[in-house]
PDB file of C-alpha atoms in Angstrom:
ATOM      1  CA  UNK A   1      10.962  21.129  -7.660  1.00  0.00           C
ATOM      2  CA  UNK A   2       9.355  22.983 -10.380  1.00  0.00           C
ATOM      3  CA  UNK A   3       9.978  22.532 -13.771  1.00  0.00           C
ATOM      4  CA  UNK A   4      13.089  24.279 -15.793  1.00  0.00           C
ATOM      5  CA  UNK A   5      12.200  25.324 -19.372  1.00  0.00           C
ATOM      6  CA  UNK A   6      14.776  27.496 -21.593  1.00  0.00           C
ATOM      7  CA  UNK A   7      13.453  29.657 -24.283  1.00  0.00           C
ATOM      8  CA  UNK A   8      15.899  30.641 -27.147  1.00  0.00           C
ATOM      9  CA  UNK A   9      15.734  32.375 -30.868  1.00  0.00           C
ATOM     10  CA  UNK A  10      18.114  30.566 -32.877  1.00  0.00           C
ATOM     11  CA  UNK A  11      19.285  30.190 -36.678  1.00  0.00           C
ATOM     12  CA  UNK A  12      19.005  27.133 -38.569  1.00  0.00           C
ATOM     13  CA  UNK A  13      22.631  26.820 -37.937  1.00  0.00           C
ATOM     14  CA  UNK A  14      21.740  26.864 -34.212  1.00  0.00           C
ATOM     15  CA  UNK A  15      23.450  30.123 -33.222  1.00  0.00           C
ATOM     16  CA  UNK A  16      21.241  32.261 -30.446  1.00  0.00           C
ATOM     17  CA  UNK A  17      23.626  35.486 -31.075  1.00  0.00           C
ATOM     18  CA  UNK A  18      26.045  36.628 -33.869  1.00  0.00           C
ATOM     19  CA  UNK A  19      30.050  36.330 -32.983  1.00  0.00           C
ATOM     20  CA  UNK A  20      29.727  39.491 -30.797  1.00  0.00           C
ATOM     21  CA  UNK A  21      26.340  38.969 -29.267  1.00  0.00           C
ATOM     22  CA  UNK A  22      24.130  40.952 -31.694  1.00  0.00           C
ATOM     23  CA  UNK A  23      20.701  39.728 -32.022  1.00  0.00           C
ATOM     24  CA  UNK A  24      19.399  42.170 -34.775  1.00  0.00           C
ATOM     25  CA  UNK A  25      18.930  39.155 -36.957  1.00  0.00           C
ATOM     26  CA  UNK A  26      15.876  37.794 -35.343  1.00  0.00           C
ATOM     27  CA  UNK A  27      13.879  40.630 -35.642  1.00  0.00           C
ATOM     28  CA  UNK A  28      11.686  39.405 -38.332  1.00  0.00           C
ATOM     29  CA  UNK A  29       8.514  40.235 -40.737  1.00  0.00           C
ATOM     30  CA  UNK A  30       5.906  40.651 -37.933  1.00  0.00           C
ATOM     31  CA  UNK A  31       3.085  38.069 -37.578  1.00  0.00           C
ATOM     32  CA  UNK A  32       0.412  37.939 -35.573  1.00  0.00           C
ATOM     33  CA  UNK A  33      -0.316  34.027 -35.273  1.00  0.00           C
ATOM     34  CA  UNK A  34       3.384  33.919 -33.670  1.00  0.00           C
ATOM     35  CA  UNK A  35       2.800  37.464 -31.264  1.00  0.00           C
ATOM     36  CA  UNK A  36      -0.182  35.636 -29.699  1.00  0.00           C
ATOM     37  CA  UNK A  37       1.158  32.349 -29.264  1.00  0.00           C
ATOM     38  CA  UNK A  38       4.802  34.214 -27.443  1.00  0.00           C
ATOM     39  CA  UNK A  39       2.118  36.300 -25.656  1.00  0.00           C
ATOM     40  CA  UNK A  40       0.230  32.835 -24.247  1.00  0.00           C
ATOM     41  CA  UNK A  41       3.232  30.984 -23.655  1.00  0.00           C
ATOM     42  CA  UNK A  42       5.016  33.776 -21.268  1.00  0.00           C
ATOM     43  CA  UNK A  43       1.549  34.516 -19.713  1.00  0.00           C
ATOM     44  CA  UNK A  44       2.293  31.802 -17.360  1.00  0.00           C
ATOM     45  CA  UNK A  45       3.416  31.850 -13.847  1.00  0.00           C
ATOM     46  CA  UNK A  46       7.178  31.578 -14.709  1.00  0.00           C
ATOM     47  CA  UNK A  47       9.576  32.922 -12.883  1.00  0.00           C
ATOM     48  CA  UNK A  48      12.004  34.303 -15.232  1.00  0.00           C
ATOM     49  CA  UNK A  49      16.185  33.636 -15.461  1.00  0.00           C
ATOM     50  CA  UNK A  50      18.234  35.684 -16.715  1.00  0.00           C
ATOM     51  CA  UNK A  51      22.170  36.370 -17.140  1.00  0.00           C
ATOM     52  CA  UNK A  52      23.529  39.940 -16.434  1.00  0.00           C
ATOM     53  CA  UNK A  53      23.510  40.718 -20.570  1.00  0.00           C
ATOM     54  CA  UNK A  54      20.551  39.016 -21.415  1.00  0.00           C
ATOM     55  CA  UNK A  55      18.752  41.078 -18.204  1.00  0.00           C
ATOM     56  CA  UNK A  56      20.603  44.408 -19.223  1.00  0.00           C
ATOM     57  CA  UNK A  57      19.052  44.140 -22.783  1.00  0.00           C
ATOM     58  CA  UNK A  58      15.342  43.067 -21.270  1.00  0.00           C
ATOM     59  CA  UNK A  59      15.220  45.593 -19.109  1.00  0.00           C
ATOM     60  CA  UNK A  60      15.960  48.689 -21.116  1.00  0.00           C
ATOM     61  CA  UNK A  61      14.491  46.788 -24.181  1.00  0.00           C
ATOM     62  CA  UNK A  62      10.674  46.208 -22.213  1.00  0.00           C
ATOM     63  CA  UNK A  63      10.994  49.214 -20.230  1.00  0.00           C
ATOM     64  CA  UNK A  64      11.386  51.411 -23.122  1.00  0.00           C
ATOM     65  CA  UNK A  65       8.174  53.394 -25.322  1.00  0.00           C
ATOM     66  CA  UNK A  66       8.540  51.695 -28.336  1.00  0.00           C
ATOM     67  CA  UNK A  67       7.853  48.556 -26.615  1.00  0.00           C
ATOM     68  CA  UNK A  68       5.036  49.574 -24.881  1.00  0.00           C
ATOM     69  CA  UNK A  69       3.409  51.011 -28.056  1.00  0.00           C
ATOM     70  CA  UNK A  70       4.183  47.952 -30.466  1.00  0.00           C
ATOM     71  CA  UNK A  71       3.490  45.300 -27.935  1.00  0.00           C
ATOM     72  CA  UNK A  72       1.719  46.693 -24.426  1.00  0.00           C
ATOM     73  CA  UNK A  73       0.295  43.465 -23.453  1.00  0.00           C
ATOM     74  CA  UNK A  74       3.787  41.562 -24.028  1.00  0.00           C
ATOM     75  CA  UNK A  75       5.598  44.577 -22.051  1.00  0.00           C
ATOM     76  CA  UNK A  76       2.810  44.217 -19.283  1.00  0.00           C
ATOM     77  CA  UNK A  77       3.618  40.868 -19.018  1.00  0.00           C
ATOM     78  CA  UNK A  78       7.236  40.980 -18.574  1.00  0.00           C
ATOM     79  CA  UNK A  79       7.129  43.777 -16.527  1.00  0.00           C
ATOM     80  CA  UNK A  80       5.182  42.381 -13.785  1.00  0.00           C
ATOM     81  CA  UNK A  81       6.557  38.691 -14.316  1.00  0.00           C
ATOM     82  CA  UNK A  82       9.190  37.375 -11.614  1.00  0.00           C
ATOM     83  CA  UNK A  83      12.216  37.810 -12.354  1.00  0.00           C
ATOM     84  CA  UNK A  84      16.132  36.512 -11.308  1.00  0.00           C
ATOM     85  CA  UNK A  85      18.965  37.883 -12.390  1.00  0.00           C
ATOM     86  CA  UNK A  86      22.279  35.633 -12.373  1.00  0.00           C
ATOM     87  CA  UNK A  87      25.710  38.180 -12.109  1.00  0.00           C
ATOM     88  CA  UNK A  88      28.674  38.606 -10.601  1.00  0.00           C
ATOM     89  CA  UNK A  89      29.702  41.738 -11.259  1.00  0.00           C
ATOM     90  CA  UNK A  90      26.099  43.793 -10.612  1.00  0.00           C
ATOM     91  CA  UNK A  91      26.030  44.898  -6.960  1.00  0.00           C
ATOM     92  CA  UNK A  92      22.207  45.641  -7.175  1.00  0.00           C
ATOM     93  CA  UNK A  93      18.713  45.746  -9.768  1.00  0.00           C
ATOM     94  CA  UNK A  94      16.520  48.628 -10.156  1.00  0.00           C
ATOM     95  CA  UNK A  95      12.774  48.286  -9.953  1.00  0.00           C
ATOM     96  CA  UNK A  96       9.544  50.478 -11.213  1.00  0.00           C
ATOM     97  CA  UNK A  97       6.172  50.090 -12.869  1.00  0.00           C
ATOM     98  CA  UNK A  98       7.350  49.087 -15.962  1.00  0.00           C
ATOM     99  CA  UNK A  99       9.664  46.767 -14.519  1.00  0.00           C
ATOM    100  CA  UNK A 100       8.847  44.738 -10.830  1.00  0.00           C
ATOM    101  CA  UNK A 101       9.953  41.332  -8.999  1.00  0.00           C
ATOM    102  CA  UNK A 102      13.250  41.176  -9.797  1.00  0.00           C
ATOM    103  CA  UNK A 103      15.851  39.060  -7.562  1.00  0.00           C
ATOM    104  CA  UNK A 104      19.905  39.327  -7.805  1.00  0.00           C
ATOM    105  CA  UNK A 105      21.803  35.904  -7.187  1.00  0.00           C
ATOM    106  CA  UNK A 106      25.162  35.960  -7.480  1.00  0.00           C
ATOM    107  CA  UNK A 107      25.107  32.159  -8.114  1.00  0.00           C
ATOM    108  CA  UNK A 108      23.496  29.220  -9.494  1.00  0.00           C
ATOM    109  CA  UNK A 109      22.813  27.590  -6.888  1.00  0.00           C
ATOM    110  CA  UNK A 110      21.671  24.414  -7.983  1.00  0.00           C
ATOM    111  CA  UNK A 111      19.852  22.738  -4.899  1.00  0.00           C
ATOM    112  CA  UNK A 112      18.452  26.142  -4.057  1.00  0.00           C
ATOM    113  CA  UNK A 113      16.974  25.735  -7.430  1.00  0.00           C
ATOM    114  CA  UNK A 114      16.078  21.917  -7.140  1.00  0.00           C
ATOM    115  CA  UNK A 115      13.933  22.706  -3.812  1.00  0.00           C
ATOM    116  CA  UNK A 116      12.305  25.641  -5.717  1.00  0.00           C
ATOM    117  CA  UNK A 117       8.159  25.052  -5.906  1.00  0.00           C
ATOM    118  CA  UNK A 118       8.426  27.370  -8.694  1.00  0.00           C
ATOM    119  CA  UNK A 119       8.575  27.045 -12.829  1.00  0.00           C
ATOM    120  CA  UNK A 120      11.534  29.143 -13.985  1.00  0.00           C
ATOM    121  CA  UNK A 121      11.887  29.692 -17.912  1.00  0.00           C
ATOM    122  CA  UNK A 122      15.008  31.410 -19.262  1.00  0.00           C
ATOM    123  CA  UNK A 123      14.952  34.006 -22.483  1.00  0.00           C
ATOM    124  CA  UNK A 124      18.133  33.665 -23.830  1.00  0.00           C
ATOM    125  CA  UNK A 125      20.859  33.866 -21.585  1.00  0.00           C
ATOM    126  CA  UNK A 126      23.206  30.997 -23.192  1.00  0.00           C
ATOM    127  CA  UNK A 127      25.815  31.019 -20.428  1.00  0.00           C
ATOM    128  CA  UNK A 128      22.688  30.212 -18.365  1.00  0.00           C
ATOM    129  CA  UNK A 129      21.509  27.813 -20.307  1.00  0.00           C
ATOM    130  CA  UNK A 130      24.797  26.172 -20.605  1.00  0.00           C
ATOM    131  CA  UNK A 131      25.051  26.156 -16.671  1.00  0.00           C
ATOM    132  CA  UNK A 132      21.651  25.017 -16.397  1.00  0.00           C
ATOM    133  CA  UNK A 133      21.826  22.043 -18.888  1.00  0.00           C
ATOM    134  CA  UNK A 134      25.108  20.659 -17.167  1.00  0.00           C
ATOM    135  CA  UNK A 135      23.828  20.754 -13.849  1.00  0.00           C
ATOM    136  CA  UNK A 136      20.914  18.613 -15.555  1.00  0.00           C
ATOM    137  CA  UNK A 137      18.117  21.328 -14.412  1.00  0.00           C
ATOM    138  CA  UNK A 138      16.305  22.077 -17.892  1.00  0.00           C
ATOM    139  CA  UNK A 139      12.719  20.111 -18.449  1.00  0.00           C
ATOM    140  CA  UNK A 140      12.299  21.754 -21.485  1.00  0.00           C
ATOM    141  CA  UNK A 141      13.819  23.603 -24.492  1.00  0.00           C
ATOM    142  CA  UNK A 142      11.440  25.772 -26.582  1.00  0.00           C
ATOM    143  CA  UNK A 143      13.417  27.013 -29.601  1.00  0.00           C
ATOM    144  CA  UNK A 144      12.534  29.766 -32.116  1.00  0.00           C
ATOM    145  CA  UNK A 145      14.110  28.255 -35.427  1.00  0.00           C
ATOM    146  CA  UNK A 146      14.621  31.499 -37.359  1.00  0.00           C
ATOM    147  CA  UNK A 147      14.855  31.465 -41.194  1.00  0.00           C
ATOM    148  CA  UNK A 148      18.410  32.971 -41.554  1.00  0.00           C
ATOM    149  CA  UNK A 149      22.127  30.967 -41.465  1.00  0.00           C
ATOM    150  CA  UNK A 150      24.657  33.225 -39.846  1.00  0.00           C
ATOM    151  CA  UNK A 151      27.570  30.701 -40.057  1.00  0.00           C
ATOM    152  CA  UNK A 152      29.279  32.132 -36.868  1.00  0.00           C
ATOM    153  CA  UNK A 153      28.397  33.401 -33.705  1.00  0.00           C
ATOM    154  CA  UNK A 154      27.484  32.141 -30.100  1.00  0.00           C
ATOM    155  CA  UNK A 155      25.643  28.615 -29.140  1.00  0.00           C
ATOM    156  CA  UNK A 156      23.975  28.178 -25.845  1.00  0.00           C
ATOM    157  CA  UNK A 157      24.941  24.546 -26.095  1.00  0.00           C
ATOM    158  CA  UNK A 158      27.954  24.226 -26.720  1.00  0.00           C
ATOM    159  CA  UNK A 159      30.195  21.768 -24.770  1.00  0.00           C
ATOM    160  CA  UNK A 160      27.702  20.413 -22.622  1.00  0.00           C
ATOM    161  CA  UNK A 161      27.486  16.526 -22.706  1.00  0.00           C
ATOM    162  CA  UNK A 162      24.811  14.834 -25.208  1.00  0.00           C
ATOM    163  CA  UNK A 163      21.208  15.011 -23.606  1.00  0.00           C
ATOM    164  CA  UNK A 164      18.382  12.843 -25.466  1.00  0.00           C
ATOM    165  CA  UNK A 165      15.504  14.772 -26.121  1.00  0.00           C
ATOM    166  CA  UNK A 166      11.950  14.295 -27.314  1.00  0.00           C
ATOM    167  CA  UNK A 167       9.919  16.165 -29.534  1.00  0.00           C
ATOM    168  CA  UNK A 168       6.512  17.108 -27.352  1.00  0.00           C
ATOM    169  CA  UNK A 169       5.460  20.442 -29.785  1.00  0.00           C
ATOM    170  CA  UNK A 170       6.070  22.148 -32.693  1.00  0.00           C
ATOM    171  CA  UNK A 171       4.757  24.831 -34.828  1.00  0.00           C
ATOM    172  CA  UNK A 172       5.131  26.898 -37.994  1.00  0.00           C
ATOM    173  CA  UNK A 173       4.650  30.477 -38.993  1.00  0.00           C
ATOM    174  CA  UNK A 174       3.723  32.410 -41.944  1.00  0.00           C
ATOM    175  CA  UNK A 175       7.012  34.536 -41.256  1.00  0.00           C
ATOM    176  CA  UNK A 176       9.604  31.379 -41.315  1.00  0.00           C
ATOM    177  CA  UNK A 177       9.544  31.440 -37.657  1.00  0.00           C
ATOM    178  CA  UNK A 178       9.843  27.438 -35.977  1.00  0.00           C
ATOM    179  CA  UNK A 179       9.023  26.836 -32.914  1.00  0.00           C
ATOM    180  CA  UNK A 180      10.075  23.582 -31.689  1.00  0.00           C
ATOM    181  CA  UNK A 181       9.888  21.931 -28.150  1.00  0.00           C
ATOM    182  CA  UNK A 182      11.604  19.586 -26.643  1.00  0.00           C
ATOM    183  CA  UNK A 183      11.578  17.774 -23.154  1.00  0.00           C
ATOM    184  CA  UNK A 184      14.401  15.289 -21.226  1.00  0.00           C
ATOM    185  CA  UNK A 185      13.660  12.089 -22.799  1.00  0.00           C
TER     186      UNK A 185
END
């Protein structure tokens, strides 16, 4: 099996989306220290999770101009990275340059997953996350401590059963930004 590693934005209070699932609040001062350590971290060989939202929002958010002007190297990445898609309700994913590799599973199949050879990282998707972490899958959590306390919204962990952790990284911005990792103690 390879290894499981989530990736999440969160706010101090440890919310990874607002109340309605707006993540407009993490889009912070940009700085370039952070840019090029996102950019090394997803230039892996990770095979990317996603839930139907979270893969709805990547793929018109990567795919689009804007992101290809502001940040072509992080747009190259994810558009050529491999990619699963967890949903129900989508009957099939579209493909083209901007956007390649991507697999629809209806499930989580969890030994599917276990006898996997590849590293899979998830970006966001909490209900994945959640599914993930109480199957016992994730290695690692990599979290994105944002400087901002939204006092409501949506947490990727909630009701899942307590999970010691150990601190193996962390790292500060100039912009506020945390980022913190974590592995299965």
């Amino acid at each position: 099996m390879g290894r499981i590693s989530a990736y999440l934005q969160v706010s101090l209070d440890g919310y990874f989306a607002g109340p309605h699932g707006e993540i407009d609040w993490f889009k912070n001062n940009p700085d370039p220290e952070f840019e090029e350590c996102s950019l090394e971290r997803a230039s892996g060989s990770s095979t990317l999770l996603f839930g139907r939202t979270t893969y709805e929002m990547m793929s018109s958010g990567w795919t689009s101009d804007e992101a290809h002007a502001d940040q072509p190297r992080m747009a190259d990445v994810m558009a050529k990275s491999p990619k699963i898609v967890f949903s129900r309700s989508l009957r099939n994913v579209e493909e083209s340059s901007r956007w390649q590799n991507v697999e629809l599973r209806h499930d989580i199949d969890a030994d599917a997953l276990r006898a996997d050879p590849r590293d899979f990282t998830t970006l966001g998707s909490g209900s994945i996350v959640q599914q993930l972490t109480r199957l016992g899958l994730i290695d690692e959590y990599s979290l994105v401590v944002n400087p901002i306390v939204l006092g409501q919204g949506k947490n990727a962990l909630a009701g899942v059963d307590m999970t010691q952790l150990e601190l193996s990284d962390s790292r500060a911005f100039k912009n506020g930004l945390v980022w913190l990792t974590y592995q299965r103690a």
